[in-house]
Amino acid sequence: MKNKTTIFSKNLFPFLAACTIVVFSACSTLMGGIGGDQQVPSDYPPYPEIDNTPVSFNILQMNDVYEIAPLEKGKVGGMARVATFRNQLLDENYNLMTVLAGDFLSPSLLGTMKYEGKSIKGRQMVEVMNALGVGLVAYGNHEFDVKETELQQRMDESYFDWLGTNVLHQKGNKIEPFYKESYDYKYFAPETYVWEIENYNGKPVRVGFYSATINDNQQPWVYYEDPYQEATKAYLELVQNCDVIVALTHLEIGQDMKLAALLPKTKLIMGGHEHENSLDTIGNVVIAKADANAKTVWVHRFTYYPDTKITSLESELVPITDEIEADPDVDEIVQRWQEVLTQQIKTVVDDPNQVIYHAKTPLDGREKSVRNFQTNLAGTIAAGMAASAKKPVDAAFFNGGSIRLDDQLVGDITAVDVFRALPFGGGIYEVELKGNVLKKALDAGMENKGLGGYLQWFNIEFNESSKSWKVAGKPLSDSKIYRIMVSQYVFEGKESRLDFFNQKNFIKWETAKEGDEKDLRSDIRKAVINYMKGLRQ
Ligand SMILES: [Zn+2]
């Protein structure tokens, strides 16, 4: 596969010369023992004739960004603020690459909504990333949540490059790289990417990137190769012709560490997938992850010394807060999409930004949690479902996968937060069924542990050692008739292992009448918002 090369044009020469000198002298004190025989000239001539001039360059790293607007009542995150910060970095050193280490097309509340007759599905993110100046991305597992055609549209819309070292497009029997199409020309996602930075004496420094993506989002149209094997192949190629090697990955931290041990000349692995910031070192390889949703970003400042071939690296974690002003151009795009969001939420609740609850303990809506154990956020949702019943019910449950927040909620919670947690909405059903059917459904939910079909419940207990169930405080009886609240997705038997859960196996069922917006059962979000408002603060 061909490499993608970016070369700065010659007319930037005087500017680059100036900024290289400035950054070098600023960094020289940090250099300490690295390349100890390095002489730092006190007086640079404007156009020095010496070769081997150190070259400085920066990489701005984000990962796992789903929200374009600030979060936590506007205090943290926000892509317009990242844009302002990026402009400051450009003033510091024009040799800047902005990267996003996967997970941005999904999930988000806005992404699930429709605009101009089509599902938005990450279109808002690509538009913002284009305006912000993102240069390179790796594929994350969430890039394959959207449909094949939707990913193609997003790739075609993007101005940035996509690096797919172990990710390929399965088209029937054919396996080929993903591409983006522009003016009838297909740009195939490369396996390696080389950023060529021109030194001011004309000698370029080549920064090689490889990537690796976790293979846990299986789709018939996505072909995953082994991440270690493919990264190794890419690395061996880059070692031959690059001065500095970095990786842009979307793996679990343990996998990144394994990769670091395997490919020790990698200077830096910029990763994602985990949502909390981290900085680790394996041998000489640094592994950095930022907080999700641009609550923080990493700035990696490199200086390459051609004579010793040594690279110095200083990584700085920068919080993105309301102390950074929003860039007006990017903010205009963010505001336009926020308006689309507000208008759509208003079709379900009157005041999207009203504070409905104050959470002192974080409410856990992280994917890893809601698919594996009962969480406080899921319990609140299930309790809200039960509270919306017309006749008292014994219990309530829904599929954990319908929570798409992949985050925790803390402090003031608004109706918008409930929509973010449950972007797909759907009705709630009051179902009467026999204990043996209920038991089969609950057992299936347990078997779905780790998957979206793991059930989250209210008024149900499971005894791990005896594998037995209690409903409304009493052991589940096969012959007893139970009245249970379930979400629409579960009611329709759409969840894996729950296809038997359908109207043939119910004694009775009812839900909100078509068009009866006042009935809380018409939308799970409405029921949950109403329930949370009534909770003691
Ligand atoms: Zn991920």
Coordinates of C-alpha atoms and ligand atoms in Angstrom, one line a residue:
M1 CA 0.0 0.0 0.0
K2 CA 1.3 3.4 -0.8
N3 CA 2.4 5.8 1.8
K4 CA 0.8 9.2 2.3
T5 CA 3.3 12.0 2.5
T6 CA 2.8 15.5 3.6
I7 CA 5.5 18.0 2.7
F8 CA 5.5 21.6 3.7
S9 CA 5.9 23.9 0.7
K10 CA 9.2 25.7 0.2
N11 CA 7.7 29.2 0.7
L12 CA 7.3 28.5 4.4
F13 CA 11.1 28.3 4.7
P14 CA 11.9 31.5 6.5
F15 CA 9.0 31.1 8.9
L16 CA 10.0 27.5 9.8
A17 CA 13.6 28.7 10.3
A18 CA 12.4 31.2 12.8
C19 CA 10.2 28.9 14.7
T20 CA 12.6 26.1 14.8
I21 CA 15.2 28.3 16.5
V22 CA 12.7 29.7 19.0
V23 CA 11.4 26.3 20.1
F24 CA 14.9 24.8 20.2
S25 CA 16.2 27.4 22.6
A26 CA 13.1 27.2 24.7
C27 CA 13.5 23.4 24.9
S28 CA 17.3 23.3 25.3
T29 CA 17.1 23.6 29.1
L30 CA 14.8 20.5 29.2
M31 CA 17.3 18.5 27.3
G32 CA 19.5 17.7 30.3
G33 CA 21.5 14.6 29.7
I34 CA 19.9 13.6 26.4
G35 CA 22.6 13.6 23.8
G36 CA 25.0 15.0 26.4
D37 CA 27.6 16.1 23.9
Q38 CA 25.1 18.3 22.2
Q39 CA 26.5 21.9 21.8
V40 CA 23.8 24.5 22.1
P41 CA 25.0 27.5 20.1
S42 CA 24.4 30.7 21.9
D43 CA 24.0 32.8 18.7
Y44 CA 22.2 31.3 15.7
P45 CA 22.9 33.2 12.4
P46 CA 19.6 33.8 10.6
Y47 CA 20.4 31.2 7.9
P48 CA 23.1 28.9 9.4
E49 CA 25.2 26.9 7.1
I50 CA 25.7 24.0 9.5
D51 CA 23.9 20.8 8.8
N52 CA 22.2 18.7 11.5
T53 CA 20.1 21.5 12.9
P54 CA 17.7 20.2 15.5
V55 CA 14.1 20.2 14.3
S56 CA 11.2 20.7 16.7
F57 CA 7.7 19.6 16.0
N58 CA 4.5 19.2 18.0
I59 CA 1.6 16.8 18.0
L60 CA -1.8 17.7 19.6
Q61 CA -3.6 14.5 20.6
M62 CA -7.3 13.9 21.4
N63 CA -9.1 10.6 21.6
D64 CA -12.6 9.4 22.2
V65 CA -14.5 12.6 21.4
Y66 CA -18.2 12.3 21.0
E67 CA -19.4 15.6 22.1
I68 CA -18.7 18.8 20.2
A69 CA -20.0 21.1 22.9
P70 CA -18.6 21.6 26.4
L71 CA -19.9 19.3 29.1
E72 CA -20.6 19.6 32.9
K73 CA -22.6 22.8 32.6
G74 CA -20.1 24.2 30.1
K75 CA -17.1 23.9 32.4
V76 CA -15.0 21.3 30.5
G77 CA -14.3 20.1 27.0
G78 CA -15.7 21.8 23.8
M79 CA -14.1 21.5 20.4
A80 CA -14.3 25.3 19.8
R81 CA -11.9 25.7 22.8
V82 CA -9.6 23.0 21.5
A83 CA -9.5 25.1 18.2
T84 CA -8.4 28.2 20.2
F85 CA -5.7 26.1 21.9
R86 CA -4.6 24.7 18.6
N87 CA -4.1 28.2 17.2
Q88 CA -1.9 29.1 20.1
L89 CA 0.2 26.0 19.4
L90 CA 0.5 27.0 15.8
D91 CA 1.9 30.3 16.9
E92 CA 4.4 28.4 19.0
N93 CA 5.5 26.1 16.2
Y94 CA 4.1 25.8 12.7
N95 CA 5.2 22.1 12.6
L96 CA 2.0 20.9 14.2
M97 CA 0.0 17.7 13.6
T98 CA -3.4 17.4 15.2
V99 CA -4.5 13.8 15.7
L100 CA -7.6 11.9 17.0
A101 CA -6.9 8.4 18.2
G102 CA -10.3 6.9 17.3
D103 CA -13.9 6.9 18.5
F104 CA -15.6 10.0 17.2
L105 CA -18.5 9.0 14.8
S106 CA -20.5 7.4 17.6
P107 CA -22.1 7.3 20.1
S108 CA -23.7 10.7 20.7
L109 CA -27.2 11.9 21.2
L110 CA -27.0 14.2 18.2
G111 CA -25.7 11.4 16.0
T112 CA -28.8 9.3 16.6
M113 CA -31.1 12.2 15.4
K114 CA -32.2 13.1 11.9
Y115 CA -31.3 16.2 10.0
E116 CA -32.2 17.1 6.4
G117 CA -34.0 13.7 6.2
K118 CA -30.9 11.6 7.1
S119 CA -29.5 10.2 10.3
I120 CA -26.7 12.5 11.5
K121 CA -24.3 9.7 12.5
G122 CA -21.1 11.6 13.2
R123 CA -21.6 14.2 10.4
Q124 CA -21.5 16.9 13.1
M125 CA -18.1 15.6 14.4
V126 CA -16.5 15.5 10.9
E127 CA -17.6 19.0 10.2
V128 CA -16.1 20.3 13.5
M129 CA -12.9 18.2 13.0
N130 CA -12.5 19.7 9.5
A131 CA -12.9 23.2 10.8
L132 CA -10.5 22.6 13.8
G133 CA -7.7 21.3 11.5
V134 CA -7.4 17.6 12.5
G135 CA -4.8 16.1 10.2
L136 CA -4.9 12.3 11.0
V137 CA -7.2 9.8 12.7
A138 CA -7.1 6.2 13.6
Y139 CA -10.2 4.0 13.5
G140 CA -11.8 3.3 16.8
N141 CA -14.4 0.5 17.5
H142 CA -17.2 3.1 17.5
E143 CA -16.4 4.1 13.9
F144 CA -18.1 0.8 12.9
D145 CA -21.3 1.5 14.9
V146 CA -22.6 3.4 12.0
K147 CA -23.7 1.8 8.7
E148 CA -21.2 1.0 6.0
T149 CA -22.7 3.7 3.8
E150 CA -22.6 6.2 6.6
L151 CA -18.9 5.6 7.3
Q152 CA -18.2 6.1 3.6
Q153 CA -20.1 9.4 3.6
R154 CA -18.2 10.5 6.7
M155 CA -14.9 9.6 5.1
D156 CA -15.8 11.4 1.9
E157 CA -16.7 14.5 3.9
S158 CA -13.4 14.5 5.9
Y159 CA -10.5 16.7 5.1
F160 CA -8.2 14.6 7.3
D161 CA -6.5 11.3 6.6
W162 CA -7.5 7.9 8.1
L163 CA -4.8 5.5 9.1
G164 CA -5.8 1.8 9.0
T165 CA -2.9 -0.5 9.7
N166 CA -5.0 -3.5 10.7
V167 CA -8.4 -2.5 9.5
L168 CA -9.8 -3.3 6.1
H169 CA -13.0 -3.1 4.1
Q170 CA -14.7 -6.4 3.4
K171 CA -16.8 -6.0 0.2
G172 CA -18.3 -9.4 -0.5
N173 CA -15.3 -11.6 -1.2
K174 CA -13.0 -8.7 -1.7
I175 CA -10.9 -7.2 1.1
E176 CA -9.4 -3.8 0.4
P177 CA -8.5 -0.7 2.4
F178 CA -11.2 1.8 3.2
Y179 CA -11.0 4.9 1.0
K180 CA -12.4 8.4 0.8
E181 CA -13.6 9.7 -2.5
S182 CA -13.2 13.2 -3.6
Y183 CA -13.7 14.6 -7.1
D184 CA -14.0 11.0 -8.4
Y185 CA -10.6 10.1 -6.9
K186 CA -10.3 7.4 -4.3
Y187 CA -7.7 8.0 -1.6
F188 CA -7.1 4.6 0.1
A189 CA -6.4 4.6 3.8
P190 CA -2.7 3.7 4.1
E191 CA -1.1 1.2 6.5
T192 CA 1.6 3.7 7.3
Y193 CA 1.7 7.5 7.2
V194 CA 4.8 9.7 6.9
W195 CA 4.8 13.3 8.0
E196 CA 7.7 15.0 6.4
I197 CA 9.0 18.1 8.1
E198 CA 11.4 20.3 6.3
N199 CA 14.5 21.3 8.3
Y200 CA 15.5 24.9 7.6
N201 CA 18.7 23.8 5.9
G202 CA 16.5 21.7 3.5
K203 CA 17.1 18.3 5.1
P204 CA 13.7 16.8 5.9
V205 CA 12.8 14.9 9.1
R206 CA 10.5 12.0 8.5
V207 CA 8.0 11.1 11.2
G208 CA 6.4 7.7 10.6
F209 CA 3.0 6.7 12.0
Y210 CA 1.5 3.3 12.3
S211 CA -1.8 2.4 13.9
A212 CA -3.7 -0.6 15.5
T213 CA -7.4 -0.9 16.2
I214 CA -9.1 -3.2 18.7
N215 CA -11.3 -5.8 17.0
D216 CA -14.3 -5.9 19.3
N217 CA -16.9 -4.3 17.0
Q218 CA -17.5 -7.2 14.5
Q219 CA -19.3 -6.1 11.4
P220 CA -19.7 -8.2 8.2
W221 CA -18.1 -5.3 6.2
V222 CA -15.1 -4.8 8.5
Y223 CA -12.0 -7.1 8.2
Y224 CA -9.6 -7.0 11.2
E225 CA -6.1 -8.2 10.8
D226 CA -4.0 -9.1 13.8
P227 CA -3.1 -5.7 15.4
Y228 CA 0.4 -6.9 16.5
Q229 CA 1.4 -8.5 13.3
E230 CA 0.2 -5.6 11.1
A231 CA 1.8 -3.0 13.4
T232 CA 5.0 -4.9 13.3
K233 CA 5.0 -5.0 9.5
A234 CA 4.3 -1.3 9.4
Y235 CA 7.0 -0.5 12.0
L236 CA 9.7 -2.5 10.2
E237 CA 8.9 -0.5 7.0
L238 CA 9.0 2.8 8.9
V239 CA 12.3 1.9 10.7
Q240 CA 13.9 1.7 7.3
N241 CA 13.0 5.2 6.2
C242 CA 11.9 7.4 9.1
D243 CA 13.7 9.4 11.7
V244 CA 11.0 9.3 14.4
I245 CA 8.3 6.6 14.8
V246 CA 5.1 7.1 16.6
A247 CA 1.8 5.2 16.8
L248 CA -1.8 6.3 16.7
T249 CA -3.8 3.4 18.2
H250 CA -7.2 2.5 19.6
L251 CA -6.5 -0.5 21.9
E252 CA -6.9 -1.4 25.5
I253 CA -4.0 -0.1 27.6
G254 CA -2.7 -3.7 28.1
Q255 CA -2.5 -4.1 24.4
D256 CA -0.7 -0.8 23.9
M257 CA 1.8 -1.9 26.5
K258 CA 2.3 -5.2 24.6
L259 CA 2.8 -3.2 21.4
A260 CA 5.3 -1.0 23.1
A261 CA 7.3 -4.0 24.3
L262 CA 7.2 -5.5 20.9
L263 CA 8.2 -2.4 18.9
P264 CA 10.7 -0.6 21.2
K265 CA 11.9 2.1 18.7
T266 CA 8.4 3.6 18.8
K267 CA 8.9 7.0 20.5
L268 CA 5.3 7.5 21.5
I269 CA 2.0 5.6 21.3
M270 CA -1.0 8.0 21.3
G271 CA -3.9 5.8 22.3
G272 CA -7.6 5.9 23.1
H273 CA -10.5 3.6 24.1
E274 CA -10.0 4.2 27.9
H275 CA -11.7 7.4 28.8
E276 CA -9.4 8.6 31.6
N277 CA -6.0 10.2 30.9
S278 CA -2.9 8.1 31.5
L279 CA 0.8 8.3 30.8
D280 CA 2.9 5.1 30.9
T281 CA 6.4 4.1 29.9
I282 CA 7.4 0.7 28.7
G283 CA 11.2 0.6 28.1
N284 CA 11.7 3.9 26.2
V285 CA 8.2 3.9 24.7
V286 CA 5.8 6.5 26.1
I287 CA 2.0 5.7 26.0
A288 CA -0.4 8.6 26.3
K289 CA -4.2 8.7 26.5
A290 CA -6.3 11.8 27.1
D291 CA -9.6 12.1 28.8
A292 CA -12.7 11.5 26.6
N293 CA -14.6 14.4 25.1
A294 CA -11.6 16.7 25.0
K295 CA -11.8 17.3 28.8
T296 CA -8.0 17.2 28.4
V297 CA -5.6 17.0 25.4
W298 CA -2.0 16.0 25.1
V299 CA 0.7 18.2 23.6
H300 CA 3.7 16.2 22.6
R301 CA 6.7 18.4 21.9
F302 CA 9.5 16.7 20.0
T303 CA 13.0 17.8 19.1
Y304 CA 15.0 15.7 16.7
Y305 CA 18.8 15.9 16.6
P306 CA 20.0 14.7 13.2
D307 CA 23.6 14.3 14.2
T308 CA 22.9 11.9 17.1
K309 CA 19.6 10.7 15.8
I310 CA 18.2 11.3 19.3
T311 CA 14.7 12.6 19.8
S312 CA 13.6 14.4 22.9
L313 CA 10.0 14.3 23.9
E314 CA 8.1 16.4 26.4
S315 CA 4.4 15.5 26.9
E316 CA 2.0 18.0 28.5
L317 CA -1.6 17.2 29.5
V318 CA -3.7 20.3 29.0
P319 CA -7.2 20.6 30.6
I320 CA -9.7 22.2 28.3
T321 CA -11.9 24.4 30.5
D322 CA -14.0 27.5 30.4
E323 CA -10.8 29.5 30.9
I324 CA -10.1 29.0 27.2
E325 CA -12.2 31.1 24.9
A326 CA -14.2 29.4 22.1
D327 CA -12.8 29.9 18.6
P328 CA -15.6 31.8 16.8
D329 CA -15.5 29.9 13.5
V330 CA -15.7 26.4 15.2
D331 CA -18.2 27.7 17.8
E332 CA -20.5 28.8 15.0
I333 CA -20.7 25.2 13.7
V334 CA -21.1 23.8 17.2
Q335 CA -23.9 26.2 18.0
R336 CA -25.7 25.4 14.8
W337 CA -25.7 21.6 15.7
Q338 CA -26.7 22.4 19.3
E339 CA -29.8 24.1 17.9
V340 CA -30.7 21.0 15.9
L341 CA -30.3 19.0 19.1
T342 CA -32.4 21.4 21.2
Q343 CA -35.2 21.5 18.7
Q344 CA -35.4 17.7 18.5
I345 CA -35.4 17.2 22.3
K346 CA -38.1 19.8 22.6
T347 CA -40.4 17.5 20.6
V348 CA -40.3 15.2 23.8
V349 CA -39.7 17.6 26.7
D350 CA -40.5 21.3 27.1
D351 CA -37.3 22.4 28.8
P352 CA -34.2 20.4 27.8
N353 CA -31.8 22.3 30.0
Q354 CA -33.8 22.2 33.2
V355 CA -31.9 20.7 36.1
I356 CA -33.9 17.6 37.2
Y357 CA -31.6 16.0 39.7
H358 CA -28.3 16.6 41.6
A359 CA -26.1 13.5 41.7
K360 CA -23.6 13.6 44.6
T361 CA -22.4 10.1 43.7
P362 CA -21.5 9.7 40.0
L363 CA -24.2 7.8 38.1
D364 CA -22.4 5.1 36.1
G365 CA -23.3 4.8 32.4
R366 CA -20.0 3.5 31.2
E367 CA -20.3 0.8 28.5
K368 CA -18.0 -1.6 30.4
S369 CA -20.2 -1.2 33.5
V370 CA -23.7 -1.3 32.1
R371 CA -22.9 -4.4 30.1
N372 CA -21.5 -6.3 33.0
F373 CA -23.1 -5.4 36.3
Q374 CA -26.0 -3.5 37.8
T375 CA -25.2 0.2 38.0
N376 CA -26.8 3.1 39.9
L377 CA -27.7 4.9 36.7
A378 CA -29.3 1.8 35.1
G379 CA -31.2 1.1 38.4
T380 CA -32.6 4.6 38.3
I381 CA -33.8 4.2 34.8
A382 CA -35.4 0.8 35.6
A383 CA -37.1 2.4 38.7
G384 CA -38.3 5.2 36.5
M385 CA -39.8 2.7 34.1
A386 CA -41.6 0.9 36.9
A387 CA -42.9 4.3 38.2
S388 CA -44.6 5.0 34.9
A389 CA -46.8 1.9 35.1
K390 CA -50.6 2.4 35.2
K391 CA -51.1 -0.6 37.5
P392 CA -48.4 -1.5 40.1
V393 CA -45.7 -3.8 38.6
D394 CA -43.5 -6.4 40.3
A395 CA -40.3 -5.4 38.6
A396 CA -38.8 -3.7 35.5
F397 CA -35.9 -4.4 33.2
F398 CA -34.2 -3.2 29.9
N399 CA -31.1 -4.0 27.9
G400 CA -27.9 -2.4 29.2
G401 CA -26.8 -1.7 25.6
S402 CA -29.5 1.0 25.3
I403 CA -27.4 3.2 27.6
R404 CA -25.0 4.9 25.2
L405 CA -23.5 7.5 27.5
D406 CA -20.2 5.7 28.0
D407 CA -19.6 8.1 30.8
Q408 CA -20.6 9.0 34.3
L409 CA -23.0 11.7 35.3
V410 CA -22.3 13.8 38.3
G411 CA -23.6 17.1 39.8
D412 CA -26.5 18.9 38.2
I413 CA -28.3 16.6 35.7
T414 CA -30.5 17.9 33.0
A415 CA -33.1 16.4 30.7
V416 CA -30.4 16.5 27.9
D417 CA -28.2 14.2 30.1
V418 CA -31.1 11.6 30.2
F419 CA -31.3 11.9 26.4
R420 CA -27.6 11.4 26.1
A421 CA -27.9 8.3 28.3
L422 CA -30.8 6.9 26.3
P423 CA -30.4 8.3 22.7
F424 CA -32.7 5.8 21.1
G425 CA -35.7 6.4 23.3
G426 CA -38.6 4.0 22.6
G427 CA -41.7 3.2 24.6
I428 CA -42.3 1.2 27.7
Y429 CA -44.5 -1.9 27.9
E430 CA -46.5 -3.4 30.8
V431 CA -46.4 -7.1 30.3
E432 CA -48.1 -10.0 32.2
L433 CA -46.3 -13.2 31.8
K434 CA -45.7 -16.5 33.6
G435 CA -42.7 -17.0 35.9
N436 CA -41.0 -19.6 33.6
V437 CA -40.9 -17.1 30.7
L438 CA -39.6 -14.4 33.0
K439 CA -36.9 -16.7 34.3
K440 CA -35.9 -17.6 30.8
A441 CA -35.5 -13.9 29.9
L442 CA -33.5 -13.2 33.0
D443 CA -31.2 -16.2 32.4
A444 CA -30.7 -15.0 28.8
G445 CA -29.7 -11.6 30.2
M446 CA -27.1 -13.2 32.4
E447 CA -25.7 -15.1 29.5
N448 CA -25.4 -11.8 27.7
K449 CA -22.9 -10.5 30.2
G450 CA -20.4 -8.3 28.5
L451 CA -22.9 -7.6 25.7
G452 CA -25.6 -5.0 25.1
G453 CA -28.2 -7.7 25.9
Y454 CA -27.1 -7.9 29.5
L455 CA -30.3 -6.8 31.4
Q456 CA -30.5 -4.0 33.9
W457 CA -33.3 -4.2 36.4
F458 CA -35.4 -2.9 39.3
N459 CA -36.8 -5.0 42.1
I460 CA -35.0 -8.2 40.9
E461 CA -32.2 -10.0 42.7
F462 CA -29.8 -12.7 41.4
N463 CA -28.0 -15.1 43.7
E464 CA -24.7 -15.8 41.9
S465 CA -23.9 -19.1 43.8
S466 CA -27.3 -20.7 43.6
K467 CA -28.1 -19.1 40.2
S468 CA -31.6 -18.3 41.5
W469 CA -33.8 -15.2 41.1
K470 CA -35.9 -13.2 43.5
V471 CA -38.6 -10.9 42.1
A472 CA -40.2 -8.2 44.4
G473 CA -38.3 -9.8 47.3
K474 CA -39.6 -13.3 46.8
P475 CA -38.1 -16.4 45.0
L476 CA -39.2 -16.5 41.4
S477 CA -42.0 -19.0 40.9
D478 CA -42.4 -20.7 37.5
S479 CA -46.2 -20.8 37.7
K480 CA -46.9 -17.4 39.2
I481 CA -48.1 -14.6 36.9
Y482 CA -45.9 -11.5 37.0
R483 CA -46.5 -7.9 35.8
I484 CA -43.3 -6.5 34.5
M485 CA -42.3 -3.2 32.8
V486 CA -39.9 -3.7 29.9
S487 CA -38.4 -1.4 27.3
Q488 CA -39.6 -1.5 23.7
Y489 CA -36.4 -3.1 22.3
V490 CA -36.8 -6.0 24.8
F491 CA -40.5 -6.2 24.3
E492 CA -40.0 -6.7 20.6
G493 CA -37.5 -9.6 21.2
K494 CA -34.8 -7.7 19.4
E495 CA -32.1 -8.5 21.9
S496 CA -29.8 -11.5 21.4
R497 CA -31.0 -14.7 23.1
L498 CA -34.3 -12.9 23.8
D499 CA -36.1 -13.7 20.5
F500 CA -38.6 -15.9 22.4
F501 CA -39.6 -12.8 24.3
N502 CA -42.6 -11.8 22.2
Q503 CA -46.4 -11.4 22.3
K504 CA -47.0 -15.2 21.8
N505 CA -45.5 -15.7 25.2
F506 CA -47.3 -12.9 27.0
I507 CA -50.6 -13.2 28.8
K508 CA -51.4 -9.6 28.4
W509 CA -49.6 -6.4 27.5
E510 CA -50.3 -2.7 27.2
T511 CA -48.5 0.6 26.5
A512 CA -49.2 4.3 25.6
K513 CA -51.8 4.8 22.9
E514 CA -50.4 6.1 19.6
G515 CA -50.0 9.9 19.9
D516 CA -50.7 10.0 23.6
E517 CA -47.7 12.2 24.5
K518 CA -48.9 12.7 28.1
D519 CA -48.6 9.0 28.9
L520 CA -45.1 8.6 30.3
R521 CA -44.9 5.1 28.7
S522 CA -44.7 6.8 25.3
D523 CA -41.0 7.5 25.7
I524 CA -38.6 6.0 28.3
R525 CA -36.7 9.3 28.6
K526 CA -39.9 11.1 29.6
A527 CA -40.6 8.5 32.3
V528 CA -37.0 8.7 33.6
I529 CA -37.0 12.5 33.7
N530 CA -40.3 12.6 35.5
Y531 CA -39.0 10.0 38.0
M532 CA -35.7 11.8 38.7
K533 CA -37.5 15.1 39.3
G534 CA -39.4 13.5 42.1
L535 CA -36.4 11.9 43.8
R536 CA -35.2 13.4 47.0
Q537 CA -32.2 15.6 46.2
Ligands
ZN1 ZN -13.2 2.6 21.9

